[in-house]
Tab-separated table of C-alpha atoms and ligand atoms in Angstrom:
chain	number	residue	atom	x	y	z
A	1	MET	CA	102.761	183.124	134.751
A	2	LEU	CA	99.628	181.009	135.134
A	3	LYS	CA	98.361	182.950	138.147
A	4	GLY	CA	94.812	184.113	137.479
A	5	LYS	CA	94.727	182.537	133.996
A	6	LYS	CA	91.425	180.948	133.068
A	7	ILE	CA	91.859	177.586	131.468
A	8	VAL	CA	89.290	175.265	129.924
A	9	LEU	CA	90.667	171.756	130.239
A	10	GLY	CA	89.057	169.300	127.828
A	11	VAL	CA	89.462	165.665	128.844
A	12	THR	CA	88.750	162.918	126.321
A	13	GLY	CA	88.422	159.146	126.573
A	14	SER	CA	91.972	157.865	126.837
A	15	ILE	CA	93.701	155.849	129.514
A	16	ALA	CA	95.954	158.907	129.926
A	17	ALA	CA	92.936	160.686	131.455
A	18	TYR	CA	94.285	159.683	134.872
A	19	LYS	CA	97.133	162.116	134.232
A	20	ALA	CA	94.542	164.877	133.737
A	21	ALA	CA	93.941	164.730	137.492
A	22	ILE	CA	97.594	165.536	138.166
A	23	LEU	CA	97.430	168.202	135.465
A	24	VAL	CA	94.470	169.958	137.125
A	25	ARG	CA	96.187	169.857	140.479
A	26	SER	CA	99.371	171.403	139.022
A	27	LEU	CA	97.431	174.105	137.164
A	28	VAL	CA	95.439	175.008	140.285
A	29	ARG	CA	98.637	175.021	142.331
A	30	GLU	CA	100.122	177.497	139.806
A	31	GLY	CA	97.176	179.801	140.494
A	32	ALA	CA	95.116	179.052	137.351
A	33	GLU	CA	91.315	178.781	137.360
A	34	VAL	CA	90.425	175.527	135.651
A	35	GLN	CA	87.065	174.577	134.157
A	36	VAL	CA	87.032	170.915	133.198
A	37	VAL	CA	84.931	169.800	130.220
A	38	MET	CA	84.821	166.028	129.736
A	39	THR	CA	83.551	163.859	126.927
A	40	ALA	CA	81.093	161.155	127.934
A	41	LEU	CA	83.745	158.475	127.411
A	42	ALA	CA	86.319	160.316	129.525
A	43	ARG	CA	84.060	159.689	132.538
A	44	GLN	CA	84.791	155.972	132.167
A	45	PHE	CA	88.500	156.662	132.718
A	46	ILE	CA	88.424	159.242	135.499
A	47	THR	CA	85.505	160.213	137.677
A	48	PRO	CA	83.838	163.627	137.508
A	49	LEU	CA	84.056	163.698	141.322
A	50	THR	CA	87.872	163.513	141.209
A	51	MET	CA	88.094	166.235	138.568
A	52	ALA	CA	85.522	168.487	140.269
A	53	THR	CA	87.268	168.157	143.629
A	54	LEU	CA	90.690	168.971	142.216
A	55	SER	CA	89.492	171.847	140.017
A	56	ARG	CA	87.118	173.159	142.729
A	57	ARG	CA	84.373	173.592	140.123
A	58	PRO	CA	81.634	171.282	138.843
A	59	ILE	CA	82.800	169.625	135.661
A	60	LEU	CA	80.777	169.946	132.448
A	61	VAL	CA	79.865	167.127	130.060
A	62	GLU	CA	76.463	167.833	128.551
A	63	PHE	CA	74.999	170.807	126.723
A	64	PHE	CA	72.497	171.198	129.559
A	65	ASP	CA	71.790	169.739	132.953
A	66	PRO	CA	69.037	167.079	132.434
A	67	GLU	CA	67.805	167.629	136.024
A	68	ASN	CA	67.024	171.342	135.824
A	69	GLY	CA	67.584	172.229	132.163
A	70	GLN	CA	70.418	174.657	132.962
A	71	TRP	CA	72.276	175.461	129.735
A	72	ASN	CA	76.069	175.035	129.689
A	73	SER	CA	77.023	177.729	127.209
A	74	HIS	CA	80.001	176.713	125.099
A	75	VAL	CA	80.100	180.264	123.732
A	76	SER	CA	80.597	181.853	127.126
A	77	LEU	CA	83.106	179.143	128.062
A	78	GLY	CA	85.085	179.964	124.921
A	79	GLU	CA	84.948	183.667	125.757
A	80	TRP	CA	85.845	183.116	129.419
A	81	ALA	CA	89.011	181.131	128.730
A	82	ASP	CA	92.502	182.600	128.322
A	83	ALA	CA	93.534	179.223	126.908
A	84	MET	CA	91.899	175.920	126.053
A	85	LEU	CA	93.854	172.734	126.585
A	86	VAL	CA	92.701	169.308	125.423
A	87	ALA	CA	94.641	166.707	127.400
A	88	PRO	CA	94.535	163.871	126.719
A	89	ALA	CA	93.452	164.429	123.102
A	90	THR	CA	92.442	161.173	121.426
A	91	ALA	CA	92.801	160.497	117.686
A	92	ASN	CA	89.014	160.713	117.499
A	93	THR	CA	88.755	164.154	119.116
A	94	LEU	CA	91.695	165.480	117.054
A	95	ALA	CA	89.965	164.295	113.868
A	96	LYS	CA	86.726	165.965	114.924
A	97	MET	CA	88.542	169.193	115.798
A	98	ALA	CA	90.244	169.138	112.397
A	99	THR	CA	86.979	168.669	110.519
A	100	GLY	CA	84.749	170.856	112.670
A	101	VAL	CA	82.477	168.134	114.046
A	102	ALA	CA	80.481	169.590	116.934
A	103	ASP	CA	78.790	166.632	118.636
A	104	ASN	CA	79.749	167.285	122.254
A	105	LEU	CA	80.329	170.204	124.605
A	106	LEU	CA	84.128	169.936	124.357
A	107	LEU	CA	84.042	170.273	120.558
A	108	THR	CA	81.532	173.116	120.494
A	109	THR	CA	83.656	174.911	123.074
A	110	TYR	CA	86.693	174.415	120.817
A	111	LEU	CA	84.813	175.812	117.813
A	112	SER	CA	83.675	178.833	119.838
A	113	ALA	CA	87.035	179.482	121.505
A	114	ARG	CA	88.804	182.689	120.561
A	115	CYS	CA	91.724	181.940	122.856
A	116	PRO	CA	94.890	179.947	122.041
A	117	VAL	CA	94.265	176.207	121.946
A	118	PHE	CA	96.688	173.480	123.035
A	119	VAL	CA	96.352	169.742	122.513
A	120	ALA	CA	98.317	166.941	124.151
A	121	PRO	CA	97.742	163.846	121.983
A	122	ALA	CA	97.579	160.432	123.621
A	123	MET	CA	97.156	157.219	121.680
A	124	ASP	CA	98.768	154.033	120.511
A	125	LEU	CA	101.919	154.413	118.404
A	126	ASP	CA	100.342	153.237	115.128
A	127	MET	CA	97.329	155.490	115.574
A	128	TYR	CA	99.674	158.410	116.217
A	129	ALA	CA	101.888	157.621	113.226
A	130	HIS	CA	98.913	157.091	110.882
A	131	THR	CA	98.744	159.547	108.002
A	132	ALA	CA	95.182	160.481	108.970
A	133	THR	CA	96.235	161.526	112.476
A	134	GLN	CA	99.355	163.304	111.248
A	135	GLN	CA	97.353	165.181	108.618
A	136	ASN	CA	94.785	166.188	111.225
A	137	LEU	CA	97.546	167.444	113.514
A	138	GLY	CA	99.112	169.285	110.550
A	139	LEU	CA	95.784	170.936	109.787
A	140	LEU	CA	95.248	171.943	113.413
A	141	ARG	CA	98.796	173.331	113.610
A	142	SER	CA	98.238	175.349	110.436
A	143	ARG	CA	95.233	176.918	112.165
A	144	GLY	CA	97.312	177.903	115.152
A	145	VAL	CA	96.612	174.999	117.524
A	146	GLN	CA	99.725	174.241	119.573
A	147	VAL	CA	100.615	170.596	119.912
A	148	VAL	CA	102.372	169.396	123.039
A	149	GLU	CA	104.123	166.428	121.467
A	150	PRO	CA	103.600	162.994	123.015
A	151	GLY	CA	106.592	161.182	124.442
A	152	GLU	CA	108.096	157.837	123.510
A	153	GLY	CA	107.905	154.891	125.840
A	154	GLU	CA	105.764	152.036	127.035
A	155	LEU	CA	102.133	152.435	126.032
A	156	ALA	CA	99.004	151.087	127.696
A	157	SER	CA	98.730	148.540	124.860
A	158	GLY	CA	102.042	147.012	125.967
A	159	LEU	CA	103.740	148.270	122.802
A	160	THR	CA	106.598	150.738	122.928
A	161	GLY	CA	106.724	153.892	120.788
A	162	LYS	CA	105.569	157.481	120.404
A	163	GLY	CA	102.046	158.255	121.579
A	164	ARG	CA	102.261	158.543	125.333
A	165	MET	CA	100.746	161.814	126.495
A	166	ALA	CA	103.344	164.395	127.545
A	167	GLU	CA	103.829	164.463	131.309
A	168	PRO	CA	101.645	167.002	133.185
A	169	ASP	CA	104.762	169.014	134.102
A	170	GLU	CA	105.699	169.391	130.429
A	171	ILE	CA	102.159	170.483	129.544
A	172	VAL	CA	102.100	173.035	132.367
A	173	SER	CA	105.457	174.441	131.219
A	174	ALA	CA	104.225	174.653	127.593
A	175	LEU	CA	101.325	176.818	128.837
A	176	ASP	CA	103.608	178.746	131.128
A	177	ARG	CA	106.066	179.464	128.286
A	178	PHE	CA	103.195	180.621	126.113
A	179	PHE	CA	101.899	183.091	128.690
A	180	CYS	CA	105.466	184.245	129.434
A	181	LYS	CA	106.054	184.847	125.753
A	182	ARG	CA	102.811	186.669	125.238
A	183	ARG	CA	104.077	189.876	126.701
A	184	SER	CA	107.732	189.689	125.753
A	185	LEU	CA	107.359	191.642	122.481
A	186	ALA	CA	104.484	193.910	123.570
A	187	GLY	CA	104.927	197.419	122.218
A	188	ARG	CA	107.158	196.297	119.314
A	189	ARG	CA	106.096	196.670	115.704
A	190	LEU	CA	107.444	194.108	113.318
A	191	MET	CA	107.015	193.406	109.630
A	192	VAL	CA	107.215	189.974	108.034
A	193	THR	CA	107.352	189.436	104.271
A	194	ALA	CA	106.101	186.045	103.094
A	195	GLY	CA	105.003	183.950	100.165
A	196	PRO	CA	105.976	184.164	96.507
A	197	THR	CA	105.651	187.101	94.151
A	198	VAL	CA	103.851	186.801	90.836
A	199	GLU	CA	105.265	188.577	87.772
A	200	PRO	CA	102.781	188.846	84.885
A	201	ILE	CA	103.902	188.100	81.339
A	202	ASP	CA	100.519	188.860	79.814
A	203	PRO	CA	96.941	188.854	81.216
A	204	VAL	CA	96.958	185.044	81.645
A	205	ARG	CA	100.576	184.010	82.245
A	206	TYR	CA	103.047	184.767	85.002
A	207	ILE	CA	106.418	183.841	86.502
A	208	SER	CA	106.401	182.709	90.136
A	209	ASN	CA	107.953	180.114	92.463
A	210	HIS	CA	107.022	177.286	94.832
A	211	SER	CA	106.849	179.313	98.061
A	212	THR	CA	103.687	178.515	100.070
A	213	GLY	CA	104.271	181.207	102.711
A	214	LYS	CA	104.006	178.684	105.577
A	215	MET	CA	107.272	179.679	107.263
A	216	GLY	CA	106.606	183.425	107.093
A	217	TYR	CA	103.032	183.006	108.328
A	218	ALA	CA	104.255	180.863	111.228
A	219	ILE	CA	106.794	183.564	112.153
A	220	ALA	CA	104.168	186.311	111.944
A	221	GLY	CA	101.847	184.237	114.179
A	222	GLU	CA	104.579	183.537	116.707
A	223	LEU	CA	105.669	187.181	116.944
A	224	ALA	CA	102.025	188.251	117.366
A	225	ALA	CA	101.528	185.579	120.034
A	226	ARG	CA	104.405	187.193	121.927
A	227	GLY	CA	102.602	190.519	121.914
A	228	ALA	CA	104.188	192.258	118.913
A	229	GLU	CA	102.094	194.308	116.501
A	230	VAL	CA	102.733	192.444	113.271
A	231	VAL	CA	102.145	193.437	109.661
A	232	LEU	CA	102.480	190.622	107.139
A	233	VAL	CA	103.298	191.757	103.607
A	234	SER	CA	102.277	188.698	101.664
A	235	GLY	CA	102.355	187.453	98.105
A	236	PRO	CA	99.490	185.156	97.026
A	237	THR	CA	99.126	182.117	99.322
A	238	ALA	CA	96.334	179.749	100.330
A	239	LEU	CA	96.803	180.581	104.021
A	240	ASP	CA	94.678	182.537	106.481
A	241	ALA	CA	96.381	185.402	108.286
A	242	PRO	CA	97.375	184.267	111.780
A	243	ALA	CA	95.356	185.642	114.700
A	244	GLY	CA	96.092	189.263	115.450
A	245	VAL	CA	98.231	189.828	112.340
A	246	ARG	CA	97.445	192.602	109.830
A	247	ARG	CA	98.006	191.363	106.287
A	248	VAL	CA	98.836	193.509	103.285
A	249	ASP	CA	98.310	191.538	100.077
A	250	VAL	CA	100.632	192.173	97.140
A	251	GLY	CA	101.297	190.508	93.792
A	252	THR	CA	104.502	191.608	92.087
A	253	ALA	CA	107.988	192.171	93.496
A	254	ALA	CA	107.518	195.885	92.759
A	255	ALA	CA	104.260	195.983	94.765
A	256	MET	CA	105.909	194.058	97.618
A	257	CYS	CA	108.809	196.500	97.570
A	258	GLU	CA	106.511	199.493	97.813
A	259	ALA	CA	104.419	197.981	100.640
A	260	ALA	CA	107.496	196.760	102.544
A	261	GLN	CA	109.177	200.178	102.405
A	262	ARG	CA	106.003	201.925	103.508
A	263	GLU	CA	105.359	199.523	106.419
A	264	PHE	CA	109.004	199.289	107.524
A	265	ALA	CA	109.034	203.052	108.116
A	266	SER	CA	107.012	202.568	111.323
A	267	CYS	CA	108.521	199.231	112.436
A	268	ASP	CA	111.214	198.231	114.915
A	269	GLY	CA	112.344	195.442	112.664
A	270	ALA	CA	111.520	193.074	109.829
A	271	VAL	CA	111.834	189.405	108.963
A	272	MET	CA	112.302	189.006	105.203
A	273	CYS	CA	110.866	185.603	104.478
A	274	ALA	CA	109.308	186.174	101.038
A	275	ALA	CA	110.587	184.378	97.960
A	276	VAL	CA	110.789	187.479	95.793
A	277	ALA	CA	111.256	187.039	92.056
A	278	ASP	CA	114.732	188.226	91.096
A	279	TYR	CA	113.601	188.964	87.539
A	280	THR	CA	110.405	190.231	85.977
A	281	PRO	CA	109.387	190.485	82.314
A	282	ALA	CA	110.876	193.637	80.763
A	283	GLU	CA	107.530	194.266	79.108
A	284	VAL	CA	104.064	193.026	80.050
A	285	SER	CA	101.813	192.414	77.082
A	286	GLY	CA	98.368	193.961	77.458
A	287	VAL	CA	96.807	191.142	75.444
A	288	LYS	CA	97.308	187.379	75.513
A	289	VAL	CA	100.414	186.479	73.534
A	290	LYS	CA	99.433	184.108	70.735
A	291	LYS	CA	101.247	180.832	70.145
A	292	GLY	CA	103.639	180.926	67.174
A	293	GLY	CA	105.799	178.223	65.656
A	294	GLU	CA	109.133	179.642	66.841
A	295	ALA	CA	110.844	179.771	70.188
A	296	TRP	CA	109.657	182.586	72.436
A	297	ARG	CA	112.389	184.751	73.869
A	298	LEU	CA	111.201	186.568	76.949
A	299	GLU	CA	113.370	189.424	78.113
A	300	LEU	CA	113.628	189.737	81.890
A	301	LYS	CA	114.874	192.669	83.918
A	302	PRO	CA	116.091	192.505	87.525
A	303	THR	CA	113.699	193.453	90.338
A	304	GLU	CA	114.614	195.586	93.311
A	305	ASP	CA	116.271	193.612	96.121
A	306	ILE	CA	113.854	194.604	98.903
A	307	ALA	CA	115.979	193.224	101.719
A	308	ALA	CA	119.105	195.009	100.475
A	309	LEU	CA	117.137	198.238	100.108
A	310	LEU	CA	115.816	198.027	103.677
A	311	GLY	CA	119.322	196.992	104.801
A	312	ARG	CA	120.597	200.356	103.572
A	313	GLN	CA	117.811	202.216	105.377
A	314	LYS	CA	117.561	200.229	108.573
A	315	GLY	CA	119.733	202.227	111.001
A	316	ASP	CA	119.647	200.365	114.305
A	317	ARG	CA	116.425	198.521	113.499
A	318	LEU	CA	116.476	194.732	113.308
A	319	LEU	CA	116.619	193.091	109.892
A	320	VAL	CA	116.415	189.330	109.500
A	321	GLY	CA	116.962	187.498	106.223
A	322	PHE	CA	116.365	184.051	104.846
A	323	ALA	CA	118.509	181.966	102.545
A	324	LEU	CA	117.330	178.809	100.830
A	325	GLU	CA	120.381	177.165	99.308
A	326	THR	CA	121.253	173.978	97.503
A	327	ASN	CA	125.068	173.996	97.842
A	328	ASP	CA	127.863	175.765	99.800
A	329	GLU	CA	125.047	176.776	102.097
A	330	GLN	CA	126.891	178.602	104.884
A	331	ALA	CA	129.144	180.491	102.488
A	332	HIS	CA	126.201	181.724	100.392
A	333	ALA	CA	124.149	182.613	103.476
A	334	GLY	CA	127.104	184.446	105.070
A	335	ASP	CA	127.565	186.402	101.856
A	336	LYS	CA	123.878	187.439	101.821
A	337	LEU	CA	124.066	188.389	105.499
A	338	ARG	CA	126.848	190.893	104.792
A	339	ARG	CA	125.609	192.075	101.401
A	340	LYS	CA	122.101	192.865	102.625
A	341	ASN	CA	123.128	194.127	106.082
A	342	PHE	CA	121.077	191.556	108.036
A	343	ASP	CA	121.525	191.174	111.788
A	344	PHE	CA	121.040	187.455	111.354
A	345	ILE	CA	120.055	185.140	108.547
A	346	VAL	CA	118.027	181.931	108.703
A	347	LEU	CA	119.461	179.277	106.451
A	348	ASN	CA	117.692	176.219	105.148
A	349	SER	CA	119.061	173.793	102.661
A	350	LEU	CA	117.094	171.972	100.006
A	351	ARG	CA	119.485	169.068	100.664
A	352	ASP	CA	117.829	168.456	104.067
A	353	ALA	CA	114.787	166.179	103.822
A	354	GLY	CA	111.719	167.947	105.242
A	355	ALA	CA	113.161	171.465	104.768
A	356	GLY	CA	112.129	174.158	102.298
A	357	PHE	CA	109.032	174.714	100.169
A	358	GLY	CA	105.645	173.308	101.049
A	359	HIS	CA	106.679	171.093	103.970
A	360	ASP	CA	105.145	171.562	107.410
A	361	THR	CA	108.611	171.064	108.842
A	362	ASN	CA	111.901	172.910	108.518
A	363	LYS	CA	115.526	172.420	109.501
A	364	ILE	CA	117.229	175.728	110.044
A	365	SER	CA	120.544	177.242	111.061
A	366	ILE	CA	120.883	180.817	112.247
A	367	LEU	CA	124.008	182.745	111.242
A	368	HIS	CA	124.607	185.882	113.288
A	369	ARG	CA	126.536	188.911	112.165
A	370	ASP	CA	129.166	188.305	114.847
A	371	GLY	CA	129.929	184.893	113.371
A	372	ARG	CA	127.902	182.728	115.767
A	373	VAL	CA	126.080	179.854	114.073
A	374	ALA	CA	123.258	177.923	115.766
A	375	GLY	CA	121.986	174.667	114.234
A	376	TYR	CA	118.514	173.307	115.003
A	377	ALA	CA	116.901	169.880	114.569
A	378	LEU	CA	114.153	169.147	112.012
A	379	LYS	CA	111.028	170.677	113.586
A	380	SER	CA	107.537	171.806	112.697
A	381	LYS	CA	107.551	175.236	111.043
A	382	ARG	CA	105.695	176.495	114.109
A	383	GLU	CA	108.492	175.329	116.381
A	384	ALA	CA	111.152	176.671	113.994
A	385	ALA	CA	109.240	179.987	114.086
A	386	ALA	CA	109.557	179.949	117.894
A	387	ASP	CA	113.345	179.503	117.573
A	388	ILE	CA	113.491	182.426	115.139
A	389	ALA	CA	111.300	184.540	117.452
A	390	ASP	CA	113.665	183.676	120.342
A	391	ALA	CA	116.539	185.031	118.228
A	392	VAL	CA	114.492	188.170	117.428
A	393	GLU	CA	113.934	188.647	121.176
A	394	GLY	CA	117.677	188.212	121.718
A	395	TYR	CA	118.234	191.370	119.659
A	396	LEU	CA	115.204	193.444	120.599
A	397	LEU	CA	115.188	192.812	124.341
A	398	LYS	CA	118.874	193.150	125.106
B	1	LIG	N1	114.965	189.211	99.099
B	1	LIG	C1	114.229	190.379	98.976
B	1	LIG	N2	114.014	190.919	97.732
B	1	LIG	C2	114.508	190.330	96.617
B	1	LIG	C3	115.245	189.115	96.729
B	1	LIG	C4	115.448	188.593	97.985
B	1	LIG	O1	113.772	190.912	99.988
B	1	LIG	N3	114.264	190.884	95.443
B	1	LIG	C5	115.246	188.670	100.438
B	1	LIG	C6	114.563	187.366	100.752
B	1	LIG	O2	113.306	187.571	101.352
B	1	LIG	C7	115.548	186.723	101.711
B	1	LIG	C8	116.897	187.210	101.250
B	1	LIG	O3	116.626	188.402	100.507
B	1	LIG	O4	115.410	187.209	103.036
B	1	LIG	C9	117.672	186.251	100.387
B	1	LIG	O5	116.869	185.846	99.305
B	1	LIG	P1	117.487	184.951	98.155
B	1	LIG	O6	116.484	184.817	97.076
B	1	LIG	O7	118.068	183.714	98.755
B	1	LIG	O8	118.686	185.885	97.734
B	1	LIG	P2	119.163	186.452	96.390
B	1	LIG	O9	119.937	187.681	96.730
B	1	LIG	O10	118.034	186.592	95.425
B	1	LIG	O11	120.209	185.360	95.908
B	1	LIG	P3	120.086	184.111	94.902
B	1	LIG	O12	121.076	184.459	93.865
B	1	LIG	O13	120.466	182.941	95.736
B	1	LIG	O14	118.656	184.077	94.387
């Protein structure tokens, strides 16, 4: 899958830079065109001559050649590339990528890149585990950067732990999988609902829930990365729409219902990830309700169950549901699966640490209509989204 792919390989100043030589050789052997961009410090770990010989192209370090003034355009590099890979990625470079620092050619190329970006972190175990590094990685992930996780083992410092750059083979297969996936859902139109809904009580107050939309956005991004045309019907969130995804913003459950029905009409399937309010105020006051001494009784009326409605209309289209439960998880999820006519349902339990609202991670199980149940480990929401997209492919591509 890497044949003819144009890859910018960013190499930063880590002892793992020696593995970048093997990485270039493997990428070239797979048929990729590789343009190496090194930081100044990386040159202390592996020579430009080695990298230029293996990649069959002069490597780039500076913004311009001091000898003849030739400009190395980071913009055209970013446009040229089908993917950018930073391997090894030091804690320093990851922090700069997360904050938008642009003080070398590698970083300006990253900021200009419109292609998918991969990073393979390499550092000492404590640097990797540090909250600063983890937050930077979380931020990069939330912007769509794919992290090839480091392995555990002996580190250059002599300590043992997680921080060793993934082996070149693993990095090549992560890229390979990505390019394989890219086309798998081409030609399919899919809808994802995500985020909370907001039900006004009066012009200043509302009823809502803790959904951040992260899981739904990750699913929309993953499906789009696999070539699907994705529409994301989203309640209010603080997130940017993933690359290539069309977002339809809604507020109330009623507005989400209308948009979801309209969009589903031209889709091959839908993933219902939104945390839709089950009840909405029976009456919305046109003016701010004034505080009185007594208790305030607010009458609520049920909202439309969007998933159940689409379940009745779906025909042979794919419909995927979500269930966030606190007890008797599988029984409740199985009940929703049947009641709403889902093909499969993704279950997460609030009893699992790291699962549910707001986290960057999730621990899911997938219950299929035929009774199969697949359990998954605690993973980043991006990786959980890939598992869900694999299940979607299982239905759409059979
Ligand atoms: N859902 C929906 N519209 C609603 C309520 C739920 O589309 N009005 C979808 C959710 O997006 C999710 C699935 O239905 O895919 C299950 O949502 P959940 O809130 O767990 O189900 P409920 O039927 O509301 O059950 P509960 O009593 O547990 O709230």
